[in-house]
Tab-separated table of C-alpha atoms in Angstrom:
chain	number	residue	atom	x	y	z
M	1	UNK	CA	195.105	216.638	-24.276
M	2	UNK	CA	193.894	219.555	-22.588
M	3	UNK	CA	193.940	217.522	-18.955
M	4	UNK	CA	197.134	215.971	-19.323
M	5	UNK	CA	198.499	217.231	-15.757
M	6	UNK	CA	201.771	218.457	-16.984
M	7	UNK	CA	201.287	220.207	-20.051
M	8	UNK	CA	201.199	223.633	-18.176
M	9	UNK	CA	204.099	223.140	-16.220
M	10	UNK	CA	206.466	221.821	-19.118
M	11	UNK	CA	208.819	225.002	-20.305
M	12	UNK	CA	211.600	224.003	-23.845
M	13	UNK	CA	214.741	223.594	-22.815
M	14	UNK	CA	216.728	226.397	-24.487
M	15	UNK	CA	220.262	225.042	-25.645
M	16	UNK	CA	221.936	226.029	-28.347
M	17	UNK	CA	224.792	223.899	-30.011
M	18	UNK	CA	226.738	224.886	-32.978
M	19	UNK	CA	228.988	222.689	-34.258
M	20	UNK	CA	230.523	224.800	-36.938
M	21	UNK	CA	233.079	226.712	-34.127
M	22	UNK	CA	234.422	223.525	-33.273
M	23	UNK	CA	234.696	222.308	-36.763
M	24	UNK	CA	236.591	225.646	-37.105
M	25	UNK	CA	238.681	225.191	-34.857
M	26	UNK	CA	239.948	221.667	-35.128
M	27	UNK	CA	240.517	222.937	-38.901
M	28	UNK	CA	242.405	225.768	-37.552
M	29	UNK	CA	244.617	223.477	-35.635
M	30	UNK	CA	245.200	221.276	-38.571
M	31	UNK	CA	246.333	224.266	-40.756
M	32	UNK	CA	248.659	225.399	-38.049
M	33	UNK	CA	250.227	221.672	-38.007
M	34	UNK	CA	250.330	221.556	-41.479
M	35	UNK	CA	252.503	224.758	-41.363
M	36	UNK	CA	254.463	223.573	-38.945
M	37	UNK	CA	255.573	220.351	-40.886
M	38	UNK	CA	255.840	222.614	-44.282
M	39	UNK	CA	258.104	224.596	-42.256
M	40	UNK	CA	260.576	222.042	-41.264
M	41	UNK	CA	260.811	220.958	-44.714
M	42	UNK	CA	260.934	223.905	-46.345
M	43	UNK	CA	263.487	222.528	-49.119
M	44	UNK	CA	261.337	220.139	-50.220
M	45	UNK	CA	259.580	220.929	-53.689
M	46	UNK	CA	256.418	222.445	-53.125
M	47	UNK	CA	256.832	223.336	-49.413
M	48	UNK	CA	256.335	227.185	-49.382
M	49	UNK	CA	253.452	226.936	-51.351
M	50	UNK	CA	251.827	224.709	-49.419
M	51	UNK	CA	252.749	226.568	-46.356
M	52	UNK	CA	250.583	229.792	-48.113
M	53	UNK	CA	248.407	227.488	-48.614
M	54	UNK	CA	247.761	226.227	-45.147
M	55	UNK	CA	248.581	229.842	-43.754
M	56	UNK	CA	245.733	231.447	-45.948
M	57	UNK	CA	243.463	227.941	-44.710
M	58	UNK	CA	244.275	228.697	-41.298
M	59	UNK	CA	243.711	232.965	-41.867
M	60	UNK	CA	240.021	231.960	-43.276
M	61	UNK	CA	238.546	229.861	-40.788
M	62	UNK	CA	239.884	232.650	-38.136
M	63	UNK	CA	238.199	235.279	-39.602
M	64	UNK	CA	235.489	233.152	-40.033
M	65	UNK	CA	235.129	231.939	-36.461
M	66	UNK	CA	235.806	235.561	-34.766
M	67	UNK	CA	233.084	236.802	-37.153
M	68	UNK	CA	230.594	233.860	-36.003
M	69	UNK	CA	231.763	234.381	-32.047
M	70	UNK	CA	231.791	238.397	-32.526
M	71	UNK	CA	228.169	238.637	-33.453
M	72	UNK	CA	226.817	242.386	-32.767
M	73	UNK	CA	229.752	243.544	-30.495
M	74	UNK	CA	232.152	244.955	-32.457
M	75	UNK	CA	232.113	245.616	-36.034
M	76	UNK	CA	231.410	242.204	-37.217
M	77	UNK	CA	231.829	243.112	-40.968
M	78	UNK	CA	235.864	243.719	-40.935
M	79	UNK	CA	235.995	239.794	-39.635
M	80	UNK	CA	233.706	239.494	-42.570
M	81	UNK	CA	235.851	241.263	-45.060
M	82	UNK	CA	239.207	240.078	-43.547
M	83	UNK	CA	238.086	236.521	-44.688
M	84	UNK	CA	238.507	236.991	-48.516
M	85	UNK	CA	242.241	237.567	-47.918
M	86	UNK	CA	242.517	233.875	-47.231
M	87	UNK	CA	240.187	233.042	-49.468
M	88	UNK	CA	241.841	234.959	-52.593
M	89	UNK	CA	245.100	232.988	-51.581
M	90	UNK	CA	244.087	230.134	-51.492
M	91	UNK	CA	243.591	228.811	-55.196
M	92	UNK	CA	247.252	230.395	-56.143
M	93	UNK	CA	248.814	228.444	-53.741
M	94	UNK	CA	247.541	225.330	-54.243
M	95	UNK	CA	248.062	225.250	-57.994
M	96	UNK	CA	251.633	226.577	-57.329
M	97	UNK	CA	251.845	223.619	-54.864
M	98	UNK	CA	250.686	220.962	-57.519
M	99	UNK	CA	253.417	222.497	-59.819
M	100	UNK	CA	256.302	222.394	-58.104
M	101	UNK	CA	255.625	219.114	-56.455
M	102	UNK	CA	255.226	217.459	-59.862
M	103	UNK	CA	257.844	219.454	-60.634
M	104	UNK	CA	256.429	221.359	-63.895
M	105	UNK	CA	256.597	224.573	-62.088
């Protein structure tokens, strides 16, 4: 191998492609849908908790992305921390949500 002509001359190709922003993103923009269609039925059983629940969704994966994209700018850690008010929502919401859509709430 050691007179293969090229070898030297060949340098890696450094590119870097994370899927997980985009993922966050296109989750981000269903959450935000699914808030707006909770919104214009709010009167429907089950609507406002499922709009929490799609609000606190939506909160999470923001916090999350800004925390990825941040990196050692700013103080990453508040991103970091800011996430586990979505996440604290999110399990209250959706049980309210199964409640009052099967109406036993």
């Amino acid at each position: 191998m050691e007179g293969f002509p090229y070898r030297h001359r060949m340098k890696p190709l450094n590119i870097h492609f994370d899927a997980y922003p985009i993922a966050l993103v296109l989750g981000v923009l269903l959450a935000l849908a699914a808030i707006a269609i909770a919104w214009r039925r709010r009167q429907a059983p089950g609507a406002l908790p499922l709009l929490i629940f799609s609000a606190a969704s939506a909160w999470w994966m923001v916090c999350s992305l800004l925390w990825r994209v941040v990196g050692t700018g700013a103080d990453p850690m508040i991103w970091f921390k800011l996430i586990f008010v979505g996440v604290v929502l999110i399990a209250p919401a959706f049980l309210a949500f199964a409640l009052q859509y099967t109406n036993r709430g």
